[in-house]
Short mmCIF file of C-alpha atoms and ligand atoms in Angstrom, two decimals:
data_model
loop_
_atom_site.label_atom_id
_atom_site.label_comp_id
_atom_site.label_asym_id
_atom_site.label_seq_id
_atom_site.Cartn_x
_atom_site.Cartn_y
_atom_site.Cartn_z
CA MET L 1 -7.90 -35.22 64.02
CA ASN L 2 -10.55 -32.44 64.04
CA LYS L 3 -10.15 -29.65 61.41
CA PRO L 4 -9.88 -26.11 62.86
CA LYS L 5 -13.28 -24.30 62.80
CA ALA L 6 -12.07 -21.59 60.41
CA LEU L 7 -11.06 -24.19 57.76
CA VAL L 8 -14.38 -25.98 58.07
CA ARG L 9 -16.21 -22.66 57.49
CA VAL L 10 -14.14 -21.91 54.36
CA ALA L 11 -14.89 -25.38 52.96
CA LYS L 12 -18.65 -24.94 53.65
CA ASP L 13 -18.64 -21.45 52.08
CA LYS L 14 -17.03 -22.96 48.97
CA GLN L 15 -19.62 -25.75 48.71
CA LEU L 16 -22.49 -23.26 49.11
CA ALA L 17 -20.96 -20.86 46.59
CA LEU L 18 -20.51 -23.71 44.10
CA PHE L 19 -24.13 -24.79 44.68
CA TYR L 20 -25.46 -21.29 44.02
CA GLY L 21 -22.93 -20.59 41.23
CA GLU L 22 -21.37 -17.74 43.23
CA LYS L 23 -17.79 -16.75 43.91
CA THR L 24 -16.33 -17.12 47.44
CA LYS L 25 -14.23 -14.30 48.91
CA GLU L 26 -11.12 -16.43 48.20
CA ASP L 27 -12.10 -16.96 44.53
CA ALA L 28 -12.75 -13.23 44.13
CA ALA L 29 -9.38 -12.41 45.70
CA GLU L 30 -7.63 -14.92 43.38
CA ALA L 31 -9.42 -13.51 40.32
CA SER L 32 -8.30 -9.99 41.18
CA VAL L 33 -4.60 -11.03 41.00
CA PRO L 34 -3.51 -10.29 37.40
CA LYS L 35 -2.53 -13.51 35.56
CA LYS L 36 0.92 -13.59 33.99
CA ARG L 37 0.49 -13.34 30.19
CA VAL L 38 2.08 -16.12 28.21
CA GLN L 39 3.43 -14.67 24.93
CA GLY L 40 3.25 -16.89 21.82
CA GLY L 41 5.43 -16.68 18.69
CA ILE L 42 9.13 -17.10 18.07
CA ALA L 43 12.08 -14.73 18.18
CA THR L 44 13.26 -13.99 14.63
CA SER L 45 14.83 -11.29 12.53
CA ASP L 46 13.31 -12.80 9.37
CA ILE L 47 10.64 -10.11 9.03
CA LEU L 48 9.63 -7.75 6.25
CA GLN L 49 10.97 -4.28 6.95
CA SER L 50 9.61 -0.95 5.72
CA ALA L 51 12.72 0.34 3.89
CA HIS L 52 14.54 -1.53 1.10
CA ILE L 53 17.50 -0.90 -1.13
CA GLY L 54 16.75 -2.60 -4.43
CA ASN L 55 14.21 -2.64 -7.21
CA ASN L 56 10.48 -3.09 -7.79
CA ALA L 57 10.79 -6.72 -8.88
CA ASP L 58 12.52 -7.60 -5.57
CA LEU L 59 10.20 -5.76 -3.21
CA PHE L 60 6.76 -6.16 -4.84
CA PRO L 61 6.47 -9.99 -4.29
CA LYS L 62 7.30 -9.50 -0.61
CA ILE L 63 4.55 -6.92 -0.22
CA LEU L 64 2.08 -9.34 -1.81
CA ASP L 65 3.26 -12.15 0.51
CA LEU L 66 2.51 -9.98 3.54
CA HIS L 67 -0.78 -8.44 2.45
CA VAL L 68 -2.50 -10.60 -0.21
CA LYS L 69 -3.50 -14.26 0.02
CA PRO L 70 -2.39 -16.69 -2.74
CA GLY L 71 -5.21 -17.25 -5.23
CA ALA L 72 -6.53 -13.68 -4.80
CA VAL L 73 -7.92 -11.88 -7.87
CA ILE L 74 -5.42 -9.07 -8.55
CA ALA L 75 -6.00 -6.36 -11.15
CA ASP L 76 -2.71 -4.69 -12.12
CA ILE L 77 -4.19 -1.69 -13.94
CA THR L 78 -0.83 -0.21 -15.07
CA TYR L 79 0.85 -3.50 -16.02
CA GLY L 80 3.30 -1.79 -18.43
CA LEU L 81 6.20 -4.18 -19.06
CA GLY L 82 5.17 -6.42 -16.17
CA VAL L 83 8.33 -5.69 -14.18
CA PHE L 84 6.48 -6.05 -10.85
CA TRP L 85 5.62 -9.65 -11.73
CA ARG L 86 9.04 -10.87 -12.88
CA ASN L 87 9.77 -12.81 -9.68
CA ILE L 88 6.25 -14.10 -9.00
CA PRO L 89 5.22 -17.66 -9.98
CA LYS L 90 2.62 -17.57 -12.79
CA ASN L 91 -0.27 -19.28 -10.96
CA LYS L 92 0.21 -17.84 -7.49
CA TYR L 93 -2.55 -15.22 -7.99
CA ALA L 94 -5.39 -14.77 -10.49
CA LEU L 95 -3.78 -11.82 -12.31
CA LYS L 96 -5.76 -9.49 -14.57
CA ALA L 97 -3.14 -7.37 -16.36
CA THR L 98 -4.26 -4.19 -18.17
CA ASP L 99 -2.70 -0.90 -19.31
CA LEU L 100 -3.65 2.08 -21.48
CA LYS L 101 -1.09 0.74 -23.97
CA THR L 102 -3.27 -2.35 -24.40
CA GLY L 103 -6.52 -0.39 -24.51
CA VAL L 104 -7.77 -0.25 -20.89
CA ASP L 105 -7.93 3.14 -19.21
CA PHE L 106 -7.82 2.77 -15.42
CA ARG L 107 -10.41 5.52 -15.15
CA LYS L 108 -12.96 3.13 -16.66
CA LEU L 109 -12.17 -0.45 -15.71
CA PRO L 110 -14.06 -3.39 -17.25
CA TYR L 111 -14.90 -4.99 -13.88
CA GLU L 112 -18.07 -5.36 -11.81
CA ASP L 113 -18.45 -3.39 -8.57
CA GLY L 114 -16.79 -5.15 -5.60
CA SER L 115 -15.37 -7.98 -7.72
CA ILE L 116 -11.59 -7.59 -7.20
CA ASP L 117 -9.51 -8.60 -4.13
CA CYS L 118 -6.50 -6.41 -4.87
CA VAL L 119 -5.71 -3.56 -7.27
CA VAL L 120 -2.17 -2.51 -8.20
CA LEU L 121 -1.54 1.03 -9.50
CA ASP L 122 1.73 2.50 -10.83
CA PRO L 123 0.92 5.44 -13.16
CA PRO L 124 3.42 7.99 -14.52
CA TYR L 125 4.55 9.76 -11.36
CA MET L 126 6.41 12.72 -12.92
CA GLU L 127 4.65 15.68 -14.44
CA GLY L 128 7.28 15.63 -17.22
CA LEU L 129 5.66 12.41 -18.46
CA LEU L 130 2.24 14.06 -18.73
CA ARG L 131 2.75 17.04 -21.04
CA ARG L 132 0.00 18.03 -23.45
CA ASN L 133 2.39 18.32 -26.37
CA THR L 134 4.21 15.01 -26.92
CA LYS L 135 7.31 16.97 -28.06
CA HIS L 136 7.52 18.35 -24.52
CA LEU L 137 7.33 14.99 -22.79
CA GLY L 138 10.23 14.29 -20.43
CA GLY L 139 12.56 11.39 -21.19
CA VAL L 140 13.70 12.43 -24.65
CA GLY L 141 16.86 11.33 -26.47
CA SER L 142 18.80 8.68 -24.58
CA TYR L 143 16.03 8.56 -21.95
CA HIS L 144 13.38 7.39 -24.43
CA ALA L 145 13.38 3.82 -22.99
CA PHE L 146 12.50 5.29 -19.61
CA ARG L 147 9.73 7.34 -21.17
CA ASN L 148 8.34 4.35 -23.06
CA ALA L 149 8.19 2.32 -19.86
CA TYR L 150 6.75 4.99 -17.62
CA SER L 151 4.37 7.04 -19.71
CA ASN L 152 1.73 6.02 -22.20
CA GLY L 153 3.71 8.06 -24.78
CA GLN L 154 0.64 10.21 -25.45
CA GLY L 155 0.18 13.83 -24.46
CA SER L 156 -2.15 14.53 -21.53
CA ASP L 157 -5.64 15.75 -22.39
CA GLY L 158 -4.84 19.33 -21.33
CA GLU L 159 -6.21 20.11 -17.88
CA PRO L 160 -5.04 19.90 -15.16
CA LYS L 161 -1.36 20.63 -15.79
CA TRP L 162 2.03 19.89 -14.21
CA HIS L 163 1.96 18.20 -10.83
CA ALA L 164 -1.83 18.54 -10.69
CA ALA L 165 -1.95 16.28 -13.77
CA VAL L 166 -0.07 13.57 -11.84
CA LEU L 167 -2.45 13.85 -8.88
CA ASP L 168 -5.48 13.87 -11.16
CA LEU L 169 -4.50 10.44 -12.51
CA TYR L 170 -3.89 9.00 -9.03
CA PHE L 171 -7.17 10.40 -7.70
CA LYS L 172 -9.31 9.20 -10.64
CA ALA L 173 -7.64 5.76 -10.58
CA GLY L 174 -8.25 5.59 -6.80
CA LYS L 175 -11.95 6.29 -7.26
CA GLU L 176 -12.32 3.61 -9.92
CA ALA L 177 -10.23 1.11 -7.92
CA HIS L 178 -12.53 1.72 -4.94
CA ARG L 179 -15.54 0.87 -7.10
CA VAL L 180 -14.20 -2.46 -8.39
CA MET L 181 -12.66 -3.62 -5.08
CA ARG L 182 -14.46 -5.73 -2.50
CA LYS L 183 -14.69 -4.50 1.09
CA ASN L 184 -11.38 -5.14 2.93
CA GLY L 185 -9.66 -5.51 -0.43
CA VAL L 186 -6.05 -4.33 -0.77
CA PHE L 187 -4.92 -1.43 -2.97
CA ILE L 188 -1.17 -1.24 -3.68
CA VAL L 189 0.00 2.09 -5.04
CA LYS L 190 3.48 2.98 -6.29
CA CYS L 191 4.46 6.65 -6.20
CA GLN L 192 7.32 9.08 -5.85
CA ASP L 193 7.45 12.62 -4.54
CA GLU L 194 8.54 15.27 -7.05
CA VAL L 195 9.88 18.80 -7.28
CA SER L 196 7.85 20.53 -9.97
CA ALA L 197 8.31 24.16 -11.07
CA GLY L 198 10.78 24.58 -8.17
CA LYS L 199 8.23 23.45 -5.58
CA GLN L 200 8.39 20.37 -3.38
CA ASN L 201 5.35 18.09 -3.75
CA LEU L 202 5.02 15.24 -1.27
CA THR L 203 2.92 13.12 -3.58
CA HIS L 204 2.65 10.20 -1.16
CA VAL L 205 1.08 12.47 1.48
CA GLU L 206 -1.34 13.98 -1.04
CA ILE L 207 -2.42 10.50 -2.15
CA ILE L 208 -2.88 9.21 1.41
CA ASN L 209 -5.03 12.23 2.35
CA GLU L 210 -7.23 11.98 -0.75
CA TYR L 211 -7.67 8.21 -0.53
CA ALA L 212 -8.71 8.50 3.16
CA LYS L 213 -11.66 10.58 1.92
CA LEU L 214 -12.59 7.76 -0.50
CA GLY L 215 -12.63 5.15 2.30
CA PHE L 216 -9.09 3.74 2.13
CA TYR L 217 -7.07 3.12 5.30
CA ALA L 218 -3.29 3.46 4.80
CA LYS L 219 -2.26 0.15 6.36
CA ASP L 220 1.39 0.04 5.34
CA LEU L 221 4.13 2.06 3.64
CA PHE L 222 7.37 0.85 2.04
CA VAL L 223 10.30 3.02 0.99
CA LEU L 224 12.35 1.73 -1.94
CA VAL L 225 15.85 3.19 -2.29
CA ARG L 226 17.65 3.07 -5.63
CA THR L 227 20.84 1.05 -5.84
CA ASN L 228 22.57 3.46 -8.24
CA ASN L 229 23.50 7.08 -7.61
CA ALA L 230 21.20 9.77 -9.02
CA SER L 231 22.93 12.39 -11.20
CA VAL L 232 21.88 15.73 -12.68
CA SER L 233 22.90 16.89 -16.17
CA ARG L 234 22.90 20.70 -15.57
CA LEU L 235 23.22 21.64 -11.91
CA LEU L 236 23.50 25.37 -11.12
CA LYS L 237 22.71 25.34 -7.42
CA GLN L 238 21.16 22.48 -5.49
CA VAL L 239 17.94 23.52 -3.71
CA HIS L 240 16.26 20.23 -2.78
CA ALA L 241 17.66 16.81 -1.98
CA ARG L 242 17.79 14.71 -5.12
CA LYS L 243 15.25 11.93 -4.67
CA ASN L 244 16.59 8.41 -4.74
CA HIS L 245 13.57 6.77 -3.13
CA SER L 246 10.00 5.90 -4.04
CA TYR L 247 7.06 4.38 -2.15
CA PHE L 248 4.71 1.44 -2.17
CA LEU L 249 1.58 2.43 -0.24
CA VAL L 250 -0.75 -0.34 0.91
CA PHE L 251 -4.38 0.65 1.47
CA VAL L 252 -7.36 -1.35 2.68
CA LYS L 253 -10.89 -0.49 1.55
CA THR L 254 -12.69 -0.01 4.84
CA ARG L 255 -15.91 1.59 3.56
C1 SAM P 301 5.34 3.41 -14.37
S1 SAM P 301 4.68 2.60 -15.74
C2 SAM P 301 4.13 1.08 -15.06
C3 SAM P 301 5.24 0.06 -14.92
C4 SAM P 301 4.72 -1.28 -14.48
N1 SAM P 301 4.35 -1.27 -13.10
C5 SAM P 301 5.74 -2.38 -14.71
O1 SAM P 301 5.99 -3.18 -13.79
O2 SAM P 301 6.26 -2.47 -15.81
C6 SAM P 301 3.20 3.52 -15.97
C7 SAM P 301 2.19 2.85 -16.87
O3 SAM P 301 0.94 3.55 -16.74
C8 SAM P 301 0.27 3.46 -17.97
N2 SAM P 301 -0.81 4.45 -17.98
C9 SAM P 301 -0.73 5.81 -18.05
N3 SAM P 301 -1.96 6.36 -18.03
C10 SAM P 301 -2.84 5.32 -17.93
C11 SAM P 301 -4.29 5.24 -17.88
N4 SAM P 301 -5.05 6.33 -17.90
N5 SAM P 301 -4.85 4.02 -17.79
C12 SAM P 301 -4.09 2.89 -17.76
N6 SAM P 301 -2.73 2.91 -17.82
C13 SAM P 301 -2.12 4.10 -17.90
C14 SAM P 301 1.37 3.68 -18.99
O4 SAM P 301 0.98 3.20 -20.25
C15 SAM P 301 2.53 2.92 -18.33
O5 SAM P 301 2.62 1.60 -18.86
#
C-alpha cells in the first residue's frame, strides 16, 4: 500500500535533517514541550532540624555530621573541658584541641595559613565573665564551677569593656580563624545573646554581620534550648525575656 504523500515528506525531512545535523519542525515542537521532572530521594522525617531542646554534647556531633567530613582537621580553639566532644568517637576527626587554659590564645593560633578544615569557637559569651578585676567576675560563690568552665578565670585586659569585650573576643578570634582556615572551610561558633547594662544585645546578629565582612557566609544556624528552667535570684520587675536558648552558627569561608 502506498504511504500518503504528507507522511513521505515528513520522513524525507527527518532524513535530511539527520544528515545535516538539524532539527525538524516536529523535533523542535517536541523539544519545546517541558519534560516532566523526575524527583530523586526518599520521603523521611529523619532530618536534622534547626531547633533542639538538649545540651551541647547532644547537638554538636549532629552539626559536625551535617557540615564536616569524617577525617577533617578540626581545631577546637576553646576546648575547655571538652564537653562538645563527649559523644564523638576519638578517631572520627583529626582534632587539634587548644584553650587559653592550656597556653594557646585564639588570637594567635600556632597554625599555618589555610591549613585547617574546620574551626570551633566557644568563648565566654557573657560580659560578666570578662571583668578587668577578677573579684568582679560573674559566677562567684556557688556558681564558681560555671565560671571555671566558661571563663579563663583571668580578668580581661581592660579595653573594651562590658558587652564590647565579648564582641572583641569573637571578632579577633574570627579574624584569626579566617587566616588558618582553608577556602570553603567550616567555622562553627557557639554564642548567646545577652542583656548587658539593661540593654538587649543580639550577639548572634552582631557576629554574623562582622564575619560577613571577613568573608564568612552564614550557611546554617541552630538554636539550642535549655532543658531546665532559668531562674533569677533577685527579680524586681521583669523587662526582657529570660534567655533559655543559645546558638550554633555555621559559617563557610568563601573568600
Ligand atoms: C564556654 S568555655 C568553652 C567550653 C568548651 N566548648 C567545652 O566543650 O568544654 C570558654 C573557654 O574559652 C576559653 N578562652 C577564653 N579566652 C580565650 C582566649 N583568648 N583564647 C583561647 N581560649 C580562651 C576559656 O578558657 C574557656 O575554656
